[in-house]
mmCIF file of C-alpha atoms in Angstrom:
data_model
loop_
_atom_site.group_PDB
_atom_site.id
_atom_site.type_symbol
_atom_site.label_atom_id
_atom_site.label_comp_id
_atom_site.label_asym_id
_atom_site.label_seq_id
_atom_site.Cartn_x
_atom_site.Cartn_y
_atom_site.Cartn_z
ATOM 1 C CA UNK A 1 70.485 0.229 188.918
ATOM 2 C CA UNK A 2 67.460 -1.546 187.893
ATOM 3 C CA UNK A 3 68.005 -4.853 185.831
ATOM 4 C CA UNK A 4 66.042 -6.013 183.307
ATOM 5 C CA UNK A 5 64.577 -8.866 180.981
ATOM 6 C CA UNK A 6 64.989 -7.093 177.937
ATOM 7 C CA UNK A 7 67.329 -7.049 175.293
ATOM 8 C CA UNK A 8 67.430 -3.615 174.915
ATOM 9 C CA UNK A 9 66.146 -0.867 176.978
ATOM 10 C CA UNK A 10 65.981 2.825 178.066
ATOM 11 C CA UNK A 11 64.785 5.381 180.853
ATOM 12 C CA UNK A 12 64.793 9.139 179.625
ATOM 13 C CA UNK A 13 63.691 12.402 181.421
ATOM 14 C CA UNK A 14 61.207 13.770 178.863
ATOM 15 C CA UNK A 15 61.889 17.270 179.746
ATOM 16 C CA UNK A 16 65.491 16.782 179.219
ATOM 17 C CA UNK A 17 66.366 13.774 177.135
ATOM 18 C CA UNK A 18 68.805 12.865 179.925
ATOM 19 C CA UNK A 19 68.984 9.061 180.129
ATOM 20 C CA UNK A 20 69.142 7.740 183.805
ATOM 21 C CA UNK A 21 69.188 3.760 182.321
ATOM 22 C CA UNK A 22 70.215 1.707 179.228
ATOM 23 C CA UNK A 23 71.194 -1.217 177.958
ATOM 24 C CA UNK A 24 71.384 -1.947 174.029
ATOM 25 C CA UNK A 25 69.709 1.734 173.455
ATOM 26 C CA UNK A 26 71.054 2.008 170.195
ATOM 27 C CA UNK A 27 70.383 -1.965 169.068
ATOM 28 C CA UNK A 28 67.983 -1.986 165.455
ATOM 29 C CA UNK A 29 64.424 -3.615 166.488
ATOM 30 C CA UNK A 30 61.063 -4.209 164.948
ATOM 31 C CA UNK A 31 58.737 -2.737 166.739
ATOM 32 C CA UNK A 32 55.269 -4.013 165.946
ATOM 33 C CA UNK A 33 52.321 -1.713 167.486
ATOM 34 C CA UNK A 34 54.594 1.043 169.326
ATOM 35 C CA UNK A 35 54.889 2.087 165.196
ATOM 36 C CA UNK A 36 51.422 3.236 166.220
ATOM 37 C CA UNK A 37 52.664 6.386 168.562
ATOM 38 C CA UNK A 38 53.840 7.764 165.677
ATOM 39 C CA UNK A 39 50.481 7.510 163.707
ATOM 40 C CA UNK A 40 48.491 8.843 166.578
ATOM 41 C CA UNK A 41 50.650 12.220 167.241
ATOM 42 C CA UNK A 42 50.369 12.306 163.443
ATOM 43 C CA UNK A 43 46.302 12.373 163.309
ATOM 44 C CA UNK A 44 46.559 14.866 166.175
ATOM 45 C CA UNK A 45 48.461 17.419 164.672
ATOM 46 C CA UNK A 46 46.014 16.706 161.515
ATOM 47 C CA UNK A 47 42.952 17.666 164.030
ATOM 48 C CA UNK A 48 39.612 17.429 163.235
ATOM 49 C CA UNK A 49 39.032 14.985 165.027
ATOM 50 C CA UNK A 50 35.341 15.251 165.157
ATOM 51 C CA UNK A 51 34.954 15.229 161.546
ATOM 52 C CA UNK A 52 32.681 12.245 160.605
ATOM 53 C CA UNK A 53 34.485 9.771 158.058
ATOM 54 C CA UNK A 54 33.361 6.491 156.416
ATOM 55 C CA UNK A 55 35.353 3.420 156.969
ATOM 56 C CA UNK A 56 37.458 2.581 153.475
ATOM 57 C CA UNK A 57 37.442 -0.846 152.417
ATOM 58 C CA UNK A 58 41.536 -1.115 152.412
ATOM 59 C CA UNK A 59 40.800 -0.713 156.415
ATOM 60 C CA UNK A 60 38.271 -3.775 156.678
ATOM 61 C CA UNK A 61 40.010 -7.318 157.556
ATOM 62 C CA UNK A 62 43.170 -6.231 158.356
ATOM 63 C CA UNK A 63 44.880 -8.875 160.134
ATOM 64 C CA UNK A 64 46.010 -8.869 163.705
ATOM 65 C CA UNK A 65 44.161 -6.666 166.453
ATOM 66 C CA UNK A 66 41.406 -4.793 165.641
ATOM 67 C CA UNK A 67 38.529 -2.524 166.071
ATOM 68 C CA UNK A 68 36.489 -4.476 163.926
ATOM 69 C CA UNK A 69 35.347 -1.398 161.218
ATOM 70 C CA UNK A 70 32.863 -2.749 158.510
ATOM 71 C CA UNK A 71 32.913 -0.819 155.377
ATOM 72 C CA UNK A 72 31.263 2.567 154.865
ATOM 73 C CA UNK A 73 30.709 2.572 158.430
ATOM 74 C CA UNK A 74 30.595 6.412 159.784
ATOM 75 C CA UNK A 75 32.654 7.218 162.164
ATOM 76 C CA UNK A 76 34.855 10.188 163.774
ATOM 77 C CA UNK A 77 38.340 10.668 163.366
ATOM 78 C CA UNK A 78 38.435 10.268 167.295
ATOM 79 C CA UNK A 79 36.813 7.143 167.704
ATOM 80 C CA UNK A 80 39.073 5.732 165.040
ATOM 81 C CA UNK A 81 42.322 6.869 167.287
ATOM 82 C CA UNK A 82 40.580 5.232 170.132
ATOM 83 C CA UNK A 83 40.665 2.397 168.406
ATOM 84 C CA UNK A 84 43.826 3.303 167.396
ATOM 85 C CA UNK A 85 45.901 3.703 170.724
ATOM 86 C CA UNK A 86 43.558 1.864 173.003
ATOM 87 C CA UNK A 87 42.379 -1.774 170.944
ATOM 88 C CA UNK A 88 45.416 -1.266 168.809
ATOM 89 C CA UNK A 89 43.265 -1.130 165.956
ATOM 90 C CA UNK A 90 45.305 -2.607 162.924
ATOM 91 C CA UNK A 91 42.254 -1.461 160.802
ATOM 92 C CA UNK A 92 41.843 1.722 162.400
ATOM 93 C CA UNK A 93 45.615 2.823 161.343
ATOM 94 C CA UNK A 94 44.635 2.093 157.544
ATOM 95 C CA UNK A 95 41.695 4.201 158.155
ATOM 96 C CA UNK A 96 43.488 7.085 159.475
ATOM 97 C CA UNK A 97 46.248 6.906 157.194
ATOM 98 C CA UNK A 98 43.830 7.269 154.234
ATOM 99 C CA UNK A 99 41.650 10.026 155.955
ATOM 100 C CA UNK A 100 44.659 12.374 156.759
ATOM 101 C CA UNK A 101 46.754 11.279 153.471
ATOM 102 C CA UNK A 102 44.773 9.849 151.062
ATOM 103 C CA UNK A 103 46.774 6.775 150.684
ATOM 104 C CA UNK A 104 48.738 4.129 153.199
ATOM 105 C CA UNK A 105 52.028 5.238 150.995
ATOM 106 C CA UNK A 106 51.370 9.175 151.207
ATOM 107 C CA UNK A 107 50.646 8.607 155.189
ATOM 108 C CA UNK A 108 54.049 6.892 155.378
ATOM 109 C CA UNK A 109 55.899 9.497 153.210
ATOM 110 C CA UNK A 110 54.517 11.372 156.316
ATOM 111 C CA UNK A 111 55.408 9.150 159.337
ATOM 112 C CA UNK A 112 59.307 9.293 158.031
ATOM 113 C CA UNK A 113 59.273 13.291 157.536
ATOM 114 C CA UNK A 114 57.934 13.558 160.772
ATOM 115 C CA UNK A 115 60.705 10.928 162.015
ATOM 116 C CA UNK A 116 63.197 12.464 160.115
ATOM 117 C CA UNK A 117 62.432 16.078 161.915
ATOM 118 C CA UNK A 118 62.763 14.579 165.516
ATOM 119 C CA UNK A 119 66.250 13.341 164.793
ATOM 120 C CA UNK A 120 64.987 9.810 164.512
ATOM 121 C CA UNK A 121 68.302 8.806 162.198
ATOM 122 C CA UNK A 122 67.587 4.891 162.937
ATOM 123 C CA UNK A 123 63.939 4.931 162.485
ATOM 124 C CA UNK A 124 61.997 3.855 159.628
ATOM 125 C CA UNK A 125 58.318 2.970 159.226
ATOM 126 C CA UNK A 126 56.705 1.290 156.430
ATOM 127 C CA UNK A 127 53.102 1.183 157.640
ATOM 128 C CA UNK A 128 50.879 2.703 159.812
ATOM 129 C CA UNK A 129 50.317 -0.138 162.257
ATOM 130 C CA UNK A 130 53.528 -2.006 162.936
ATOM 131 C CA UNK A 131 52.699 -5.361 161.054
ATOM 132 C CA UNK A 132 56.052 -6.955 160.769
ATOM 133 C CA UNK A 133 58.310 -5.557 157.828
ATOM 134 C CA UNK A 134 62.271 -5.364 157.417
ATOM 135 C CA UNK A 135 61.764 -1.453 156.775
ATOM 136 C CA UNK A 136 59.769 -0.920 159.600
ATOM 137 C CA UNK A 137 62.235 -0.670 163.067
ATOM 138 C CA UNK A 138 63.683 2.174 165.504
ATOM 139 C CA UNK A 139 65.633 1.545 169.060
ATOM 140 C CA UNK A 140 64.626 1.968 172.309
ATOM 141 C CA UNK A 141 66.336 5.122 172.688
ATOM 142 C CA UNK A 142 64.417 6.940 169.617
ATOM 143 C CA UNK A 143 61.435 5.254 170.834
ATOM 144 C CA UNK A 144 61.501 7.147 174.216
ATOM 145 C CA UNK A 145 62.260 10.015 171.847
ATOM 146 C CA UNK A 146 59.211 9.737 170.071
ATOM 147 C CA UNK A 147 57.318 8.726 173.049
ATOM 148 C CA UNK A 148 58.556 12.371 174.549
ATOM 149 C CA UNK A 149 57.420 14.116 171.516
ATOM 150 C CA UNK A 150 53.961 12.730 171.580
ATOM 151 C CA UNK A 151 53.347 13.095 175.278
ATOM 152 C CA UNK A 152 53.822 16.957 174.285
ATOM 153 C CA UNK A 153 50.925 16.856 172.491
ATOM 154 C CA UNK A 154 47.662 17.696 175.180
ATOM 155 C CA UNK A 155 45.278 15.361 172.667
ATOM 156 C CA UNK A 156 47.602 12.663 172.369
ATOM 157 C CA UNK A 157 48.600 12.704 175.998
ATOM 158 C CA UNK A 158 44.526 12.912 177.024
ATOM 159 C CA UNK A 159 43.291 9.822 174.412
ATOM 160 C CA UNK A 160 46.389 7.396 175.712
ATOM 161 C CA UNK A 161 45.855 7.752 179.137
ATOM 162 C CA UNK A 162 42.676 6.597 179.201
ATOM 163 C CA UNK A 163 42.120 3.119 180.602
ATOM 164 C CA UNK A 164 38.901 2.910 178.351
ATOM 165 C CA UNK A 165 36.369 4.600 176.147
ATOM 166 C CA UNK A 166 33.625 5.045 174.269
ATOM 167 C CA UNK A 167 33.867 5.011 170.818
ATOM 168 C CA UNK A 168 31.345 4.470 167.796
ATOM 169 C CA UNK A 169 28.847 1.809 170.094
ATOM 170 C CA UNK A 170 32.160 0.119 171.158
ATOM 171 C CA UNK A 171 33.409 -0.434 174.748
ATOM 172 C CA UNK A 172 37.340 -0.151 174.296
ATOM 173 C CA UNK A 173 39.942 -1.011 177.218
ATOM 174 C CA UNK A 174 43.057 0.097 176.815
ATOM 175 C CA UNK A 175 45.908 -2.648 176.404
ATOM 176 C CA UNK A 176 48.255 -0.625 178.662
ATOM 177 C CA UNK A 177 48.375 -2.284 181.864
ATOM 178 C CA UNK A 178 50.556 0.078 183.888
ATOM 179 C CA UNK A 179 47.746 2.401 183.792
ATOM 180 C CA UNK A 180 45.999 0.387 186.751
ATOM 181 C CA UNK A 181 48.953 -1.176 188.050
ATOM 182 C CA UNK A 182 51.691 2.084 188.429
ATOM 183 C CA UNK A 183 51.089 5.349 190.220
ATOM 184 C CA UNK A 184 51.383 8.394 187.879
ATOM 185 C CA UNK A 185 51.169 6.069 184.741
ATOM 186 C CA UNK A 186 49.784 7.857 181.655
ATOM 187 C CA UNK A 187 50.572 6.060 178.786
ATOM 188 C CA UNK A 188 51.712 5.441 175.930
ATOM 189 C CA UNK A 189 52.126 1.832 174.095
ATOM 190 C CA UNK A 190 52.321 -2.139 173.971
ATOM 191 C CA UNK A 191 53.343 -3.659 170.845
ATOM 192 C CA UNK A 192 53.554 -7.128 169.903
ATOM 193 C CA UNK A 193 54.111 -9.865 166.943
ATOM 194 C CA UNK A 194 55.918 -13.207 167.064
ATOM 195 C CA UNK A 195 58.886 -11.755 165.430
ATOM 196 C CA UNK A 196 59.348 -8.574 167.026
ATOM 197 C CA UNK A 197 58.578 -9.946 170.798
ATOM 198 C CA UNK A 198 57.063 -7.823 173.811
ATOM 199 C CA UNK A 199 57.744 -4.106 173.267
ATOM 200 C CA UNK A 200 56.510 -1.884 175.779
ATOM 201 C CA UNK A 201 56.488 2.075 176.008
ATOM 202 C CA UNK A 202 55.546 3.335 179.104
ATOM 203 C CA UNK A 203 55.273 7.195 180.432
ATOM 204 C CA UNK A 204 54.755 7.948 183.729
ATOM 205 C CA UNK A 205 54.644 11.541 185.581
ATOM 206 C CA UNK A 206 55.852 12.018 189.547
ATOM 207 C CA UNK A 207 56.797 15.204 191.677
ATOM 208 C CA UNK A 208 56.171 17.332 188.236
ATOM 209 C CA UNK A 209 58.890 14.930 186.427
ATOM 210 C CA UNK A 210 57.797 12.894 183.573
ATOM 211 C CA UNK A 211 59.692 9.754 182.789
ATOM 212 C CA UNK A 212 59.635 7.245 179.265
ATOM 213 C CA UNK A 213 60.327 4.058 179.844
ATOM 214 C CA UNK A 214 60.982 1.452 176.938
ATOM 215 C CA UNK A 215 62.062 -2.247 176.262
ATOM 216 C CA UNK A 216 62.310 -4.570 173.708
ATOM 217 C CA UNK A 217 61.566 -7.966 173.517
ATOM 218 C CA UNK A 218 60.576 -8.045 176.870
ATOM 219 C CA UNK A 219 59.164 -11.480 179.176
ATOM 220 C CA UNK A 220 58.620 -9.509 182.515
ATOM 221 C CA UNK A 221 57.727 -6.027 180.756
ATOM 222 C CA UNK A 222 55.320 -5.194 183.557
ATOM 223 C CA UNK A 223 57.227 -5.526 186.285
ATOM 224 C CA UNK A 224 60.816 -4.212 184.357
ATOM 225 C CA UNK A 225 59.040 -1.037 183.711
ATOM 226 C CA UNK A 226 57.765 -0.177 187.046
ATOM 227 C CA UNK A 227 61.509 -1.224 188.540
ATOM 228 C CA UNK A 228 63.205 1.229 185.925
ATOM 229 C CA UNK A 229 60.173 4.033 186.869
ATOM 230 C CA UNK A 230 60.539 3.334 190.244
ATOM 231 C CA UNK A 231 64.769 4.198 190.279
ATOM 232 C CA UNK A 232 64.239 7.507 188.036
ATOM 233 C CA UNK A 233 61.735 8.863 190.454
ATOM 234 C CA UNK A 234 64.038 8.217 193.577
ATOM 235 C CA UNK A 235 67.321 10.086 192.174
ATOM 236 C CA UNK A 236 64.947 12.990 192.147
ATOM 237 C CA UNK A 237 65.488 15.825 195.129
ATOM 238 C CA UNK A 238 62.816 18.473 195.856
ATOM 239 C CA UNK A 239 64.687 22.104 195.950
ATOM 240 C CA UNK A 240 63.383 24.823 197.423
ATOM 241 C CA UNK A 241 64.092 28.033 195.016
ATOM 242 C CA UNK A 242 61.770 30.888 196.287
ATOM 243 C CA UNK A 243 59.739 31.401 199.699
ATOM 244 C CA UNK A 244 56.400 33.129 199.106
ATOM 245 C CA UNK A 245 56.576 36.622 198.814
ATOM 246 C CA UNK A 246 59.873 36.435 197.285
ATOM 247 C CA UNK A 247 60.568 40.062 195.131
ATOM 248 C CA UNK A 248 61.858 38.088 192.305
ATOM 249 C CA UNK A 249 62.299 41.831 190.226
ATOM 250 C CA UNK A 250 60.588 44.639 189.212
ATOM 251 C CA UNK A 251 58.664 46.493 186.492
ATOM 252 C CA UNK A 252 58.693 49.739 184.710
ATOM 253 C CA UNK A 253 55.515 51.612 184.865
ATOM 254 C CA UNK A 254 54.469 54.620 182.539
ATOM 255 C CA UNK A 255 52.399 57.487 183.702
ATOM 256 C CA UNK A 256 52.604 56.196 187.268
ATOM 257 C CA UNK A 257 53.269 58.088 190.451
ATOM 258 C CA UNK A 258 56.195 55.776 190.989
ATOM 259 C CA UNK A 259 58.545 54.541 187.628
ATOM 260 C CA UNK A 260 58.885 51.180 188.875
ATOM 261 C CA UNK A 261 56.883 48.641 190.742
ATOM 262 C CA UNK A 262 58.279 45.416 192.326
ATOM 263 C CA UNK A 263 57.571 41.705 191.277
ATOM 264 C CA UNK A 264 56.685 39.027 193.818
ATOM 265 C CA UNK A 265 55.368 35.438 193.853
ATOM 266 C CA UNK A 266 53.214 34.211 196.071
ATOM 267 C CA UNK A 267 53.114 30.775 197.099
ATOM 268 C CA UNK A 268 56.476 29.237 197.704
ATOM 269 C CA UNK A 269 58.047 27.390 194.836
ATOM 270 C CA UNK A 270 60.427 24.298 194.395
ATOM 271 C CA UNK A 271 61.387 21.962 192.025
ATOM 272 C CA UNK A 272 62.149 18.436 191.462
ATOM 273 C CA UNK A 273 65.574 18.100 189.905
ATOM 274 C CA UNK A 274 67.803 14.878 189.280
ATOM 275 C CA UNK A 275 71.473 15.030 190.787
ATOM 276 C CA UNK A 276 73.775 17.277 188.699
ATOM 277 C CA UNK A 277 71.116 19.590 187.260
ATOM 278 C CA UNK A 278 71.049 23.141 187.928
ATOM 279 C CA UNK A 279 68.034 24.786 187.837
ATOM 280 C CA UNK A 280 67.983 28.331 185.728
ATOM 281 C CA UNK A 281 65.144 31.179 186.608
ATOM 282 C CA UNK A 282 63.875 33.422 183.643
ATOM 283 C CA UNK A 283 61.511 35.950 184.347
ATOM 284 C CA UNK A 284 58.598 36.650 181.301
ATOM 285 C CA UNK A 285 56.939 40.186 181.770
ATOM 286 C CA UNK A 286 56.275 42.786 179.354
ATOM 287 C CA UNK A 287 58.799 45.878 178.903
ATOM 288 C CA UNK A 288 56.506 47.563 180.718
ATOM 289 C CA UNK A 289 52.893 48.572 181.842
ATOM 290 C CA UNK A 290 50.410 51.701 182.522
ATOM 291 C CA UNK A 291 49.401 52.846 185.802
ATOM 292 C CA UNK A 292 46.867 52.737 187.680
ATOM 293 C CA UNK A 293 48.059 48.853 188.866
ATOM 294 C CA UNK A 294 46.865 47.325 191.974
ATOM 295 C CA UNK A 295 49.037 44.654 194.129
ATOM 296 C CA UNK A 296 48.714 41.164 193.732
ATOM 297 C CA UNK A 297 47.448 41.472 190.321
ATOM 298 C CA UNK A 298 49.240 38.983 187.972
ATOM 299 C CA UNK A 299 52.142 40.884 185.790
ATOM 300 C CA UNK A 300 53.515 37.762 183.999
ATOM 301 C CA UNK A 301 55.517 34.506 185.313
ATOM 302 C CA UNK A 302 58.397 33.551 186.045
ATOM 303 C CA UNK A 303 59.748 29.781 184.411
ATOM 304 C CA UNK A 304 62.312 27.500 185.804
ATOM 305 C CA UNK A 305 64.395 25.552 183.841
ATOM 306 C CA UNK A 306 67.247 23.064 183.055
ATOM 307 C CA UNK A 307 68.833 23.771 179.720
ATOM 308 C CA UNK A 308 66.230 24.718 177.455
ATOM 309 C CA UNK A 309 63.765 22.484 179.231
ATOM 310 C CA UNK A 310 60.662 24.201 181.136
ATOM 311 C CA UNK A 311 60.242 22.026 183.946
ATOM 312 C CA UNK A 312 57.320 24.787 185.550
ATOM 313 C CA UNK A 313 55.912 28.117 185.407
ATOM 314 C CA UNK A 314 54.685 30.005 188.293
ATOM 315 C CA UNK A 315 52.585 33.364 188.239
ATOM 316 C CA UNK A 316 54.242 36.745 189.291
ATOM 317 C CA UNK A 317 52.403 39.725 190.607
ATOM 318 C CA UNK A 318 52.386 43.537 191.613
ATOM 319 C CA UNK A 319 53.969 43.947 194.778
ATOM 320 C CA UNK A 320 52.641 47.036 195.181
ATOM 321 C CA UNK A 321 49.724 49.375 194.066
ATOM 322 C CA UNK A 322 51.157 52.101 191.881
ATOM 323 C CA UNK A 323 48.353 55.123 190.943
ATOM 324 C CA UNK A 324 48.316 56.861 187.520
ATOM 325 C CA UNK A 325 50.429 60.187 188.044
ATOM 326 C CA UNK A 326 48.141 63.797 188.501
ATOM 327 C CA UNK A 327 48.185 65.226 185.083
ATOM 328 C CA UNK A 328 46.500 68.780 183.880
ATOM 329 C CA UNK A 329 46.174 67.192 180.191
ATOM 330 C CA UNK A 330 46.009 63.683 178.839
ATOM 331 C CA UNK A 331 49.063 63.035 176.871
ATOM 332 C CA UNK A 332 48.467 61.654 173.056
ATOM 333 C CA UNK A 333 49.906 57.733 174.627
ATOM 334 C CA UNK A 334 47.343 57.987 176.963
ATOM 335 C CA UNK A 335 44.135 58.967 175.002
ATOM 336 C CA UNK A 336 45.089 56.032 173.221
ATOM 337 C CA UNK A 337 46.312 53.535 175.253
ATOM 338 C CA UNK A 338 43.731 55.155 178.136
ATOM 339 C CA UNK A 339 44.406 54.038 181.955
ATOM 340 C CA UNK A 340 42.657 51.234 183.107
ATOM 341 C CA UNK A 341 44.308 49.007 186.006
ATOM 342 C CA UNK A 342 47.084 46.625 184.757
ATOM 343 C CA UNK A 343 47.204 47.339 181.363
ATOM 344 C CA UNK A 344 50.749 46.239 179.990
ATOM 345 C CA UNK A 345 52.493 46.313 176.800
ATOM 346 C CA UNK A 346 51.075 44.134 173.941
ATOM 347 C CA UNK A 347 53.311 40.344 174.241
ATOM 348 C CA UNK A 348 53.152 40.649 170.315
ATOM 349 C CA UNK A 349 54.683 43.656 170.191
ATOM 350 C CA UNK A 350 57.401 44.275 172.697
ATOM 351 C CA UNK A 351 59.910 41.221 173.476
ATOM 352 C CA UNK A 352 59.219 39.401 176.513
ATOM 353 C CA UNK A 353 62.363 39.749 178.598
ATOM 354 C CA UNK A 354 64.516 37.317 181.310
ATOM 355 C CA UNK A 355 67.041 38.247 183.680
ATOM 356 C CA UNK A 356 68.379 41.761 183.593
ATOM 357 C CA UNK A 357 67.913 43.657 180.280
ATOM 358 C CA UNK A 358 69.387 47.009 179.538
ATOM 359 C CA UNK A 359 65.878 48.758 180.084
ATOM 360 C CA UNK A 360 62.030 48.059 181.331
ATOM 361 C CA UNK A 361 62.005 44.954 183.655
ATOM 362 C CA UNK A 362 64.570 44.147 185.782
ATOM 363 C CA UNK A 363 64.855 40.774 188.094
ATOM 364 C CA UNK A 364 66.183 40.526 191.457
ATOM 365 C CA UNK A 365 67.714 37.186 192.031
ATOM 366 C CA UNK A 366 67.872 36.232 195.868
ATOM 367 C CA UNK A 367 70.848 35.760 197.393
ATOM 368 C CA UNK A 368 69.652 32.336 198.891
ATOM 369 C CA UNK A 369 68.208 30.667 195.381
ATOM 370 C CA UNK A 370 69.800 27.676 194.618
ATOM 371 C CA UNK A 371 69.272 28.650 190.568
ATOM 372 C CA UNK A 372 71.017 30.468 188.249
ATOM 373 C CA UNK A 373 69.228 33.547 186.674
ATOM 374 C CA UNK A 374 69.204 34.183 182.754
ATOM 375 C CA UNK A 375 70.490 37.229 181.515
ATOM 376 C CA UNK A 376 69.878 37.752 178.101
ATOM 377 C CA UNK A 377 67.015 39.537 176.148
ATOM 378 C CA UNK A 378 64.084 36.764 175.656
ATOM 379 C CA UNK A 379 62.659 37.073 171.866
#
């Protein structure tokens, strides 16, 4: 077990949530710049991020780090979360809070709904940048939490783990150090004031796992963080689940010279797991599909899982070529639907389905998978 400098600290799976590490998880901190995670995945959900904006005078002079914005200066909504995630731009989160809200106070209304929907039950924010304030704190545990959440957002994910950028004339270097210092590093946050200490949130992806690290009040940060990173990634264990070719089920076809046609994959697939966790397999094809269909054309995929967590998805194909049945006269389905190769039920229309439902698809779990097949309809 790793040990630490920090008075409180965490290490979560982000799939999962499981915690492999902590020490005063639950402990009420200030938490100075990592308040800005929350900001960013806000102004990415907002999106338009290439709308142009001019700089609001509440956002000029704002004390502590900055982006330096001058008033009325136009700029886009992404350079400002540059600014934002990368410089730490205390000016940058006033400007984005009054672009998406209108107001500092409406933006805030919005940072605690948002809180309040991830569970966050000991988080409260009373700005947009993490200045110090009494009402402004979480814990390390539902700051890996919202760390998680973030990283589940593609724009978010893309803008923090860039070690620098261009942004409105500005060269901007990103504060994060374990970008250049930790393999697989990707983000997310440092924080710091004089009253809330070194806070670091730290995301890192290995072997298909993604970990969140986080401490508070922190000397050796740094070094802490790629310790803690460094023991998550070694409980994991690659497991083999399917060799390629595996028939993992099988299809029903209509208007086919054959009423079924198997499923395969075709590269072999494994998956990194920590100790106690079982993967599951769930198979996602249509109902059903119209002949003609040629092998090795896709059909669907096939997702493995732990709990409700999708740790990967892999592609599953014909097995085999199935031709559209001799027939004197079209039938009314088929002058509507017509024939062409690998046409399948619409997604949108028929429920995708997962182990072994009463009709359509069916899966064929192999006797030597190490996983657990689902076996319930899939709506």
């Amino acid at each position: 077990m790793p040990e630490t400098s920090a008075e409180s600290a965490i290490l979560m799976d982000a799939a999962t949530g499981r915690v492999l590490y902590e020490e005063n998880a639950d402990e009420r901190c200030l938490i100075a710049s990592t308040t800005k995670i929350m900001t960013g995945l806000l102004v990415c959900e907002a999106g338009k991020l290439d709308q142009i904006v001019s700089v609001p005078s509440e956002a000029v002079g704002v004390e502590g780090s900055s982006m330096y914005l001058k008033p009325g200066e136009k700029l886009t909504r992404r350079d400002l979360l540059f600014g934002l995630m990368l410089s730490s731009g205390n000016d940058a989160a006033v400007a984005l809070a009054i672009v998406v809200s209108g107001s500092v106070p409406q933006f805030v209304l919005l940072m605690n709904n948002r809180a309040e929907r991830l569970g966050l039950s000991r988080t409260h924010f009373a700005n947009p940048n993490g200045l110090d304030s009494e009402e402004n704190f979480s814990t390390s545990r539902e700051l890996a939490v919202l760390a998680a959440a973030a990283m589940k957002n593609s724009t978010f994910q893309s803008i923090v783990s860039q070690k620098s950028a261009q942004a409105a004339g500005r060269t901007l270097t990103n504060h994060n150090r374990m970008l250049w210092e930790y393999e697989g590093a990707d983000g997310v946050k440092t924080g710091y004031t004089i009253a809330a200490g070194r806070i670091l949130v730290s995301s890192a992806v290995r072997r298909g796992r993604r970990l969140i690290a986080v401490t508070v009040r922190d000397r050796d940060d740094w070094r802490d963080h790629a310790a803690m990173l460094d023991f998550g990634f070694s409980l994991l264990r690659e497991t083999p689940i399917l060799d390629a070719g595996r028939r993992v089920g099988e299809i029903r076809v209509l208007s086919g010279e054959k009423a079924y046609s198997a499923l395969c994959v075709k590269e072999p697939l494994s998956v990194s797991v920590f100790p106690g966790e079982k993967p599951e397999l769930q198979l996602r094809v249509p109902d059903f599909c119209f002949a003609p269909i040629r092998s090795g054309q896709a059909a669907g995929y096939l997702e493995i899982k732990v709990g409700t967590a999708v740790l990967s998805k892999q592609t599953v194909y014909y097995a085999e070529e199935v031709l559209q049945a001799e027939q004197k006269h079209k039938s009314l389905w088929q002058r509507i639907f017509g024939g062409s190769y690998g046409r399948t039920a619409s997604k949108d229309t028929f429920p995708l389905w997962s182990g072994l439902p009463p009709k359509g698809g069916r899966a064929h779990p192999s006797p030597a998978c190490p996983c657990e097949w689902k076996h319930r309809k899939s709506r």
